[in-house]
Amino acid sequence: MAESITVTTPGLTSIQDLGRLRGSRFGQMTGGASDQYSADVANALVGSHRTAPLLEIVALDFGAVVSVDLLVAVTGAPAEVQVGGVTRPQWEPFVWTAGEELTVRGIHDGLRVYLAVHGSIAAPSLLGSCAPDSVLGFGRQLTVGESVAIDVDGPPIDHPYFRVPLFRLGAEPASFTGHWTIDVTDGPDVHEFGATAARLYDTPFVIGDNTNHIGLRLTPADPGSDVPRRDRSTEVLSRGVPIGAVEVPAGNEILVLHRGRGVTAGYPVLAVVTATALSRLGQARPGQEVRFRKVSVPEAVDGYRSQRRSIALLRSRVANAFASLRIPTHTDTTSTQHHSVPQMESA
């Protein structure tokens, strides 16, 4: 019989992965987990491939029961995580016991929590990714009573009496202070803003309510402050835009395009959020204050490489720990999808 996770409290939860890297050439948004770092670490902690599907829980409480003992990891924003009423740690793997309810409550400081499983979560795929696309109507939020098929290829290891943590793998938690400093590099149109470009770094911004995975709208924390202004009167033609583009439309707000952005846009791009800062921005809540910090491209690349090295070291520790306990790990996507549902498309 297929094993499954049955949702008792759905909140705002979807099945995600790291998105479709090949989508832009087809005019398809990239999508994927808004906090790529937390999602990547969650899968690393359970020995699953970094692109394996996992649950993204946004802001609201979540609950579910599982049909088989399952090794899981919960990362992302701070929250109260319990299994059968017993508190479990974030940023370390633990056992979700069959028949007991796992709950995630009180998400705070950040916005998104990620739950990864050892094995695989079955999900339809579009262009090689299960990432939802609200424009196409692909993927969806989980509903109460819904069962999600999982594939488990080995029993988890747990202490039969004390349920003490079996692993201390030293994953580096993301920082959640409620204050967000977001690193950006110069955008392709920075020279068109003259001295007003400095306002991006001198002005604290507040995230607006009309914000989602497509992009964030920010206004100056002081309504009397101005955003950067373009000093050209020529029209900006629609063109390809990167994830993280900081656009300046008319009015007194700026836009930051996130992973659900369309692939073209027509506003001037003052700056581009770095890859590591995009994960931080994916955790910022409406109403919270953001400050931007300018970094060079080499600094941005170094920061990304440092983060990748940190995750690689974590995966090495996980592989060693799991090997000593004879827990299999999944190092490629085929091993995590061997019982997945049929692909909608495999381009």
PDB file of C-alpha atoms in Angstrom, residues 62-178:
ATOM      1  CA  PHE A  62      -0.164  23.500   9.495  1.00  0.00           C
ATOM      2  CA  GLY A  63      -0.991  19.976  10.644  1.00  0.00           C
ATOM      3  CA  ALA A  64      -0.851  16.476   9.135  1.00  0.00           C
ATOM      4  CA  VAL A  65      -0.531  12.806  10.003  1.00  0.00           C
ATOM      5  CA  VAL A  66       1.652  10.267   8.251  1.00  0.00           C
ATOM      6  CA  SER A  67       0.989   6.579   7.573  1.00  0.00           C
ATOM      7  CA  VAL A  68       4.539   5.372   8.277  1.00  0.00           C
ATOM      8  CA  ASP A  69       7.441   6.413  10.488  1.00  0.00           C
ATOM      9  CA  LEU A  70       9.230   9.073   8.505  1.00  0.00           C
ATOM     10  CA  LEU A  71      12.484  10.999   8.858  1.00  0.00           C
ATOM     11  CA  VAL A  72      11.788  14.688   8.266  1.00  0.00           C
ATOM     12  CA  ALA A  73      13.419  18.090   8.739  1.00  0.00           C
ATOM     13  CA  VAL A  74      11.790  21.483   9.255  1.00  0.00           C
ATOM     14  CA  THR A  75      13.678  24.684   8.408  1.00  0.00           C
ATOM     15  CA  GLY A  76      12.821  28.287   7.581  1.00  0.00           C
ATOM     16  CA  ALA A  77      11.168  30.815   9.854  1.00  0.00           C
ATOM     17  CA  PRO A  78      11.002  30.110  13.596  1.00  0.00           C
ATOM     18  CA  ALA A  79       7.886  28.200  14.626  1.00  0.00           C
ATOM     19  CA  GLU A  80       6.613  25.722  17.196  1.00  0.00           C
ATOM     20  CA  VAL A  81       7.058  22.260  15.671  1.00  0.00           C
ATOM     21  CA  GLN A  82       5.508  19.292  17.446  1.00  0.00           C
ATOM     22  CA  VAL A  83       4.857  15.607  16.793  1.00  0.00           C
ATOM     23  CA  GLY A  84       2.146  14.116  18.966  1.00  0.00           C
ATOM     24  CA  GLY A  85       2.360  17.176  21.220  1.00  0.00           C
ATOM     25  CA  VAL A  86       6.121  16.790  21.760  1.00  0.00           C
ATOM     26  CA  THR A  87       8.272  19.687  20.598  1.00  0.00           C
ATOM     27  CA  ARG A  88      10.769  18.843  17.871  1.00  0.00           C
ATOM     28  CA  PRO A  89      13.776  20.887  16.750  1.00  0.00           C
ATOM     29  CA  GLN A  90      14.075  22.893  13.577  1.00  0.00           C
ATOM     30  CA  TRP A  91      17.213  22.630  11.437  1.00  0.00           C
ATOM     31  CA  GLU A  92      17.823  19.009  12.509  1.00  0.00           C
ATOM     32  CA  PRO A  93      16.220  15.774  11.240  1.00  0.00           C
ATOM     33  CA  PHE A  94      13.762  13.968  13.489  1.00  0.00           C
ATOM     34  CA  VAL A  95      11.256  11.146  13.283  1.00  0.00           C
ATOM     35  CA  TRP A  96       7.606  11.791  12.473  1.00  0.00           C
ATOM     36  CA  THR A  97       5.897   8.786  13.992  1.00  0.00           C
ATOM     37  CA  ALA A  98       3.146   7.003  12.082  1.00  0.00           C
ATOM     38  CA  GLY A  99      -0.353   8.048  13.142  1.00  0.00           C
ATOM     39  CA  GLU A 100       0.797  11.059  15.148  1.00  0.00           C
ATOM     40  CA  GLU A 101       0.044  14.601  14.095  1.00  0.00           C
ATOM     41  CA  LEU A 102       2.899  16.887  13.145  1.00  0.00           C
ATOM     42  CA  THR A 103       1.996  20.517  13.699  1.00  0.00           C
ATOM     43  CA  VAL A 104       3.718  23.751  12.741  1.00  0.00           C
ATOM     44  CA  ARG A 105       2.264  26.694  14.656  1.00  0.00           C
ATOM     45  CA  GLY A 106       3.105  30.267  15.433  1.00  0.00           C
ATOM     46  CA  ILE A 107       5.387  31.079  12.502  1.00  0.00           C
ATOM     47  CA  HIS A 108       7.068  34.341  13.428  1.00  0.00           C
ATOM     48  CA  ASP A 109       9.811  36.775  12.425  1.00  0.00           C
ATOM     49  CA  GLY A 110       9.891  35.156   8.973  1.00  0.00           C
ATOM     50  CA  LEU A 111       7.131  33.997   6.665  1.00  0.00           C
ATOM     51  CA  ARG A 112       7.881  30.525   5.301  1.00  0.00           C
ATOM     52  CA  VAL A 113       8.650  27.110   6.811  1.00  0.00           C
ATOM     53  CA  TYR A 114       9.917  24.116   4.821  1.00  0.00           C
ATOM     54  CA  LEU A 115       9.243  20.443   5.612  1.00  0.00           C
ATOM     55  CA  ALA A 116      11.384  17.894   3.772  1.00  0.00           C
ATOM     56  CA  VAL A 117      11.045  14.116   3.952  1.00  0.00           C
ATOM     57  CA  HIS A 118      13.591  11.346   3.607  1.00  0.00           C
ATOM     58  CA  GLY A 119      12.431   9.620   0.453  1.00  0.00           C
ATOM     59  CA  SER A 120      10.190  11.525  -1.897  1.00  0.00           C
ATOM     60  CA  ILE A 121       6.908  13.388  -2.141  1.00  0.00           C
ATOM     61  CA  ALA A 122       4.913  12.601  -5.282  1.00  0.00           C
ATOM     62  CA  ALA A 123       3.944  15.629  -7.322  1.00  0.00           C
ATOM     63  CA  PRO A 124       3.138  16.425 -10.953  1.00  0.00           C
ATOM     64  CA  SER A 125       5.969  18.043 -12.875  1.00  0.00           C
ATOM     65  CA  LEU A 126       6.028  20.844 -15.456  1.00  0.00           C
ATOM     66  CA  LEU A 127       9.310  21.514 -17.283  1.00  0.00           C
ATOM     67  CA  GLY A 128      11.086  19.374 -14.726  1.00  0.00           C
ATOM     68  CA  SER A 129       9.683  21.061 -11.627  1.00  0.00           C
ATOM     69  CA  CYS A 130       6.654  20.738  -9.376  1.00  0.00           C
ATOM     70  CA  ALA A 131       6.765  24.450  -8.461  1.00  0.00           C
ATOM     71  CA  PRO A 132       3.231  25.891  -8.608  1.00  0.00           C
ATOM     72  CA  ASP A 133       2.395  28.519 -11.215  1.00  0.00           C
ATOM     73  CA  SER A 134      -0.720  30.467 -10.277  1.00  0.00           C
ATOM     74  CA  VAL A 135      -0.890  32.067 -13.739  1.00  0.00           C
ATOM     75  CA  LEU A 136      -1.075  28.713 -15.518  1.00  0.00           C
ATOM     76  CA  GLY A 137      -3.108  27.127 -12.762  1.00  0.00           C
ATOM     77  CA  PHE A 138      -0.417  24.495 -12.241  1.00  0.00           C
ATOM     78  CA  GLY A 139       0.012  23.184  -8.702  1.00  0.00           C
ATOM     79  CA  ARG A 140      -2.148  24.332  -5.826  1.00  0.00           C
ATOM     80  CA  GLN A 141      -2.523  24.786  -2.121  1.00  0.00           C
ATOM     81  CA  LEU A 142      -3.110  21.630  -0.097  1.00  0.00           C
ATOM     82  CA  THR A 143      -6.574  21.169   1.386  1.00  0.00           C
ATOM     83  CA  VAL A 144      -7.900  19.564   4.552  1.00  0.00           C
ATOM     84  CA  GLY A 145      -8.173  15.795   4.240  1.00  0.00           C
ATOM     85  CA  GLU A 146      -5.927  15.680   1.193  1.00  0.00           C
ATOM     86  CA  SER A 147      -3.437  12.820   1.067  1.00  0.00           C
ATOM     87  CA  VAL A 148      -0.029  13.300  -0.512  1.00  0.00           C
ATOM     88  CA  ALA A 149       1.730  10.115  -1.622  1.00  0.00           C
ATOM     89  CA  ILE A 150       5.244   9.584  -0.317  1.00  0.00           C
ATOM     90  CA  ASP A 151       7.901   7.030  -1.126  1.00  0.00           C
ATOM     91  CA  VAL A 152       9.971   5.812   1.807  1.00  0.00           C
ATOM     92  CA  ASP A 153      12.887   3.473   1.190  1.00  0.00           C
ATOM     93  CA  GLY A 154      14.178   2.850   4.687  1.00  0.00           C
ATOM     94  CA  PRO A 155      12.950   2.939   8.280  1.00  0.00           C
ATOM     95  CA  PRO A 156      14.007   6.020  10.255  1.00  0.00           C
ATOM     96  CA  ILE A 157      16.146   5.617  13.342  1.00  0.00           C
ATOM     97  CA  ASP A 158      14.619   6.798  16.601  1.00  0.00           C
ATOM     98  CA  HIS A 159      15.190   6.246  20.292  1.00  0.00           C
ATOM     99  CA  PRO A 160      12.335   3.976  21.411  1.00  0.00           C
ATOM    100  CA  TYR A 161      11.787   5.677  24.771  1.00  0.00           C
ATOM    101  CA  PHE A 162      13.353   9.066  25.134  1.00  0.00           C
ATOM    102  CA  ARG A 163      12.966  10.472  21.627  1.00  0.00           C
ATOM    103  CA  VAL A 164      16.140  12.450  22.086  1.00  0.00           C
ATOM    104  CA  PRO A 165      17.606  13.966  18.927  1.00  0.00           C
ATOM    105  CA  LEU A 166      19.778  11.416  17.188  1.00  0.00           C
ATOM    106  CA  PHE A 167      21.544  13.929  14.998  1.00  0.00           C
ATOM    107  CA  ARG A 168      23.389  17.129  15.658  1.00  0.00           C
ATOM    108  CA  LEU A 169      24.501  17.884  12.155  1.00  0.00           C
ATOM    109  CA  GLY A 170      25.265  21.546  12.647  1.00  0.00           C
ATOM    110  CA  ALA A 171      23.157  23.071   9.908  1.00  0.00           C
ATOM    111  CA  GLU A 172      23.523  26.839   9.898  1.00  0.00           C
ATOM    112  CA  PRO A 173      20.073  28.365  10.542  1.00  0.00           C
ATOM    113  CA  ALA A 174      19.104  31.402   8.555  1.00  0.00           C
ATOM    114  CA  SER A 175      18.968  34.620  10.547  1.00  0.00           C
ATOM    115  CA  PHE A 176      15.527  35.892  11.553  1.00  0.00           C
ATOM    116  CA  THR A 177      15.700  39.172  13.413  1.00  0.00           C
ATOM    117  CA  GLY A 178      12.745  40.945  11.857  1.00  0.00           C
TER     118      GLY A 178
END
